[in-house]
CSV table of C-alpha atoms in Angstrom, one decimal:
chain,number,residue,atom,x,y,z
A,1,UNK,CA,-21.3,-6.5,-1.1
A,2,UNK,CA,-18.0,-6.6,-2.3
A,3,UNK,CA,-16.0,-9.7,-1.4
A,4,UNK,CA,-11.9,-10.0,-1.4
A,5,UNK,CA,-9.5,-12.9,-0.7
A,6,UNK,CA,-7.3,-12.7,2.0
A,7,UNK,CA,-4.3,-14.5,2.6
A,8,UNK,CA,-1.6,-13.8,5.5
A,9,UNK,CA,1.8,-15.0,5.7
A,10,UNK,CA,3.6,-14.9,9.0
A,11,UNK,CA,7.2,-15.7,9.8
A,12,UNK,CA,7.1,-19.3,11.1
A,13,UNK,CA,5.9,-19.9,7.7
A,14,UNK,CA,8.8,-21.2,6.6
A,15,UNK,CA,8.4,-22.2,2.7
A,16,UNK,CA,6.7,-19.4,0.5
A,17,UNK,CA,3.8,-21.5,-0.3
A,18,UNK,CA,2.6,-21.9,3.5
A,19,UNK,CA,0.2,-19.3,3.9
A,20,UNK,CA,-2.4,-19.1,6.0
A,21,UNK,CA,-5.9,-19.0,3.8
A,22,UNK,CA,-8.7,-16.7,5.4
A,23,UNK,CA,-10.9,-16.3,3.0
A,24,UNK,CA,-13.6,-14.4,1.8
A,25,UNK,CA,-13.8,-11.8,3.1
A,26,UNK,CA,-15.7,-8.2,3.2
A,27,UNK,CA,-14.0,-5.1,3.5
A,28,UNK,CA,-15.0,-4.6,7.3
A,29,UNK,CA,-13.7,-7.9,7.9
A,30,UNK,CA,-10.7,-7.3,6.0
A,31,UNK,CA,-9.9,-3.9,7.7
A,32,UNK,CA,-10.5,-5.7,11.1
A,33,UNK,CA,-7.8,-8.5,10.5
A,34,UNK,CA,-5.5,-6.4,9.8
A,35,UNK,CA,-5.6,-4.1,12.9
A,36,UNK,CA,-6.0,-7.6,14.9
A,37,UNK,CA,-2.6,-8.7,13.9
A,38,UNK,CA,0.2,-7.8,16.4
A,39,UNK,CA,3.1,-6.0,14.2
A,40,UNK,CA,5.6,-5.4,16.5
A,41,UNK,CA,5.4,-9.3,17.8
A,42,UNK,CA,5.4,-10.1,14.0
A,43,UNK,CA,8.7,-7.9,13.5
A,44,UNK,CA,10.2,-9.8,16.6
A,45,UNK,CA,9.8,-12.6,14.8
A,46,UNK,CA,10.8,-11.7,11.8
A,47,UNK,CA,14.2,-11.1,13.1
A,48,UNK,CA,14.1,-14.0,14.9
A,49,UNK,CA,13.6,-15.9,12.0
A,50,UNK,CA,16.9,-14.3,10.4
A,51,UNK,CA,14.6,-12.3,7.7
A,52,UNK,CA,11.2,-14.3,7.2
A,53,UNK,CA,8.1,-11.4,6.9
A,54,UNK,CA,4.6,-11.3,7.7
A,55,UNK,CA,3.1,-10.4,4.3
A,56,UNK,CA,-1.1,-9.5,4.4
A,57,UNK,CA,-2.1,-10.5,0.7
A,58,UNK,CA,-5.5,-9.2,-0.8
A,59,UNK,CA,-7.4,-10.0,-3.9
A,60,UNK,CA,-9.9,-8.4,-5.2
A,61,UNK,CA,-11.6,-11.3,-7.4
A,62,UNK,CA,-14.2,-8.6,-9.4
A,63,UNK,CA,-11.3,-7.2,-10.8
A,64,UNK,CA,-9.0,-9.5,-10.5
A,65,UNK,CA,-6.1,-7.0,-8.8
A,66,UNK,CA,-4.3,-7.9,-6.3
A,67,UNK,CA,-2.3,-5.8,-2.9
A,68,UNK,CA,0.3,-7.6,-0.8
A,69,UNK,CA,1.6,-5.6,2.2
A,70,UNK,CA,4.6,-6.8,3.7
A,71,UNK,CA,6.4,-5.5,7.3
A,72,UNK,CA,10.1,-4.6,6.8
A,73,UNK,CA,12.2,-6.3,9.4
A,74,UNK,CA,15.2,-4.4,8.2
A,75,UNK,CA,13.5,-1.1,7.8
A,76,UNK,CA,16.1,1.5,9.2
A,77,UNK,CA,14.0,3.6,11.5
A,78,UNK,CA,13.2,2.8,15.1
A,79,UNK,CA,9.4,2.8,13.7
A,80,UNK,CA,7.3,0.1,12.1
A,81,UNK,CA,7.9,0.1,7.8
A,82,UNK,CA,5.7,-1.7,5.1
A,83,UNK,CA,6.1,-2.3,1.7
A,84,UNK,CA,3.4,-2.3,-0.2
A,85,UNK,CA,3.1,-4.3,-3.7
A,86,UNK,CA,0.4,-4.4,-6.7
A,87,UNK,CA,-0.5,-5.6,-9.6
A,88,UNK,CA,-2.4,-2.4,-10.3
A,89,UNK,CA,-0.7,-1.1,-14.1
A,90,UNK,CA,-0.1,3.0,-14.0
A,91,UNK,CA,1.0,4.8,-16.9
A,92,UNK,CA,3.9,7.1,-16.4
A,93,UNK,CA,5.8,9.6,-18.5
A,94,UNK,CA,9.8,9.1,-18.5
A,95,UNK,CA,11.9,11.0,-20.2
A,96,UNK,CA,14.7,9.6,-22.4
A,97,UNK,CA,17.6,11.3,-24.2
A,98,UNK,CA,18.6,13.7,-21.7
A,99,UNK,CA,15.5,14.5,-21.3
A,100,UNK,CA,14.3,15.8,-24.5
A,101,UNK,CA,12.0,13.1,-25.5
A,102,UNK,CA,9.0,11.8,-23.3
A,103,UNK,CA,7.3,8.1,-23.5
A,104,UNK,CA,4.9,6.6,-21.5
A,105,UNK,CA,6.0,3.7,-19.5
A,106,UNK,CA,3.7,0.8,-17.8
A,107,UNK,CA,4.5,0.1,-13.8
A,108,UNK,CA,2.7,-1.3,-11.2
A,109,UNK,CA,1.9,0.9,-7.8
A,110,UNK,CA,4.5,-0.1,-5.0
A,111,UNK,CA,5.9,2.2,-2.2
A,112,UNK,CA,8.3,1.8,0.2
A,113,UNK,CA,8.5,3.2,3.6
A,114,UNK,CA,5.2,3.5,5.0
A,115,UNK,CA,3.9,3.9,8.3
A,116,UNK,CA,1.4,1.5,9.6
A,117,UNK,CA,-0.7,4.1,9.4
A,118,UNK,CA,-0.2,5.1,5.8
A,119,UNK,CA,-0.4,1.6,4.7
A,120,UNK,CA,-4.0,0.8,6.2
A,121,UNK,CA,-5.0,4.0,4.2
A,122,UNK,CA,-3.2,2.6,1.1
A,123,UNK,CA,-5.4,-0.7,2.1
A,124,UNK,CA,-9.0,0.9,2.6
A,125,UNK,CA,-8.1,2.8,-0.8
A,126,UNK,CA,-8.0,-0.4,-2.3
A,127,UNK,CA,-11.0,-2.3,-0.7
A,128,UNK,CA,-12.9,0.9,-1.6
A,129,UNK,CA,-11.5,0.8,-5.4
A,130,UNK,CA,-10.3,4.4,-5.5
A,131,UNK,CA,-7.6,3.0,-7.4
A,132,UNK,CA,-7.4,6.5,-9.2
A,133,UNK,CA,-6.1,7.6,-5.4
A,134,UNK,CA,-3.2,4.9,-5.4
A,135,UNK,CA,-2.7,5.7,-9.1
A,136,UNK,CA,-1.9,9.5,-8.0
A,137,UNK,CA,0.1,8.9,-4.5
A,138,UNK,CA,2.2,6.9,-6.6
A,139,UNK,CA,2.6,9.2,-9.4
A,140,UNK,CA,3.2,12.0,-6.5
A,141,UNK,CA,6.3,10.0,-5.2
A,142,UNK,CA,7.6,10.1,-8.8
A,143,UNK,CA,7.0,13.5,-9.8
A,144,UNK,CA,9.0,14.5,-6.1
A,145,UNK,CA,12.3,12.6,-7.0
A,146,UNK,CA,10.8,9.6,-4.4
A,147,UNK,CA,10.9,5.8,-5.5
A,148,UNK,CA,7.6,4.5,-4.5
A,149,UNK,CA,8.6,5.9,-1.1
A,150,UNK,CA,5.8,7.8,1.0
């Protein structure tokens, strides 16, 4: 059974390098934390804390790749917003010289903008490995003119 480190940051943290340590974890147990933890007290706090985040950090020690998904005090909808962050490499085509020339360029999978929902999927994507899913949600968002939003 797969086994993933998981480490939660929450807004009274108030240094970067406090962090709570779960542990190691499955991927049920993983999943289940998640859920557990109450985001719309954590974004209370967060603005209470003048811009400190809850941040859910996962590492998946067979490969070595890491997910962070943080809750976006600041987000400008009335709804919950995540931002999620990787060190998962992509290769993308970008076009240079007005667009006449094409190269492939190295990135890491981040979006912006995501419903709780839509983050938990980006989560169980990851805990699953489909990393080939992340890879083309993110390459999606760029093809339609989107920054990493979704």
């Amino acid at each position: 059974m797969s086994q993933f480190e998981l480490n939660i940051r929450y807004p009274h943290h108030i240094h970067h390098n406090e962090i709570e340590h779960v542990g190691m974890l499955d991927m049920s147990t993983v999943l289940a934390r998640f859920d557990q933890i109450s985001w719309r007290q954590q974004l209370v706090r967060q603005l209470q804390l003048n811009g400190a985040d809850t941040r859910f950090m996962v590492t998946d020690h067979a490969s070595g790749q890491n997910i962070a998904i943080t809750l976006d005090a600041y987000a400008k909808s009335q709804q919950l917003e995540f931002k999620l962050d990787s060190d998962v490499v992509v290769i993308v085509p970008k076009k240079d010289l007005f667009g006449l020339v094409t190269r492939k360029s190295k990135e890491t999978i981040s979006f912006k903008q995501l419903s709780l929902a839509r983050a938990k999927d980006y989560l169980t994507a990851f805990l699953n490995r489909d990393i080939a899913l992340l890879e083309q949600k993110y390459k999606d968002n760029l093809s339609k003119g989107i920054k990493a939003h979704s």
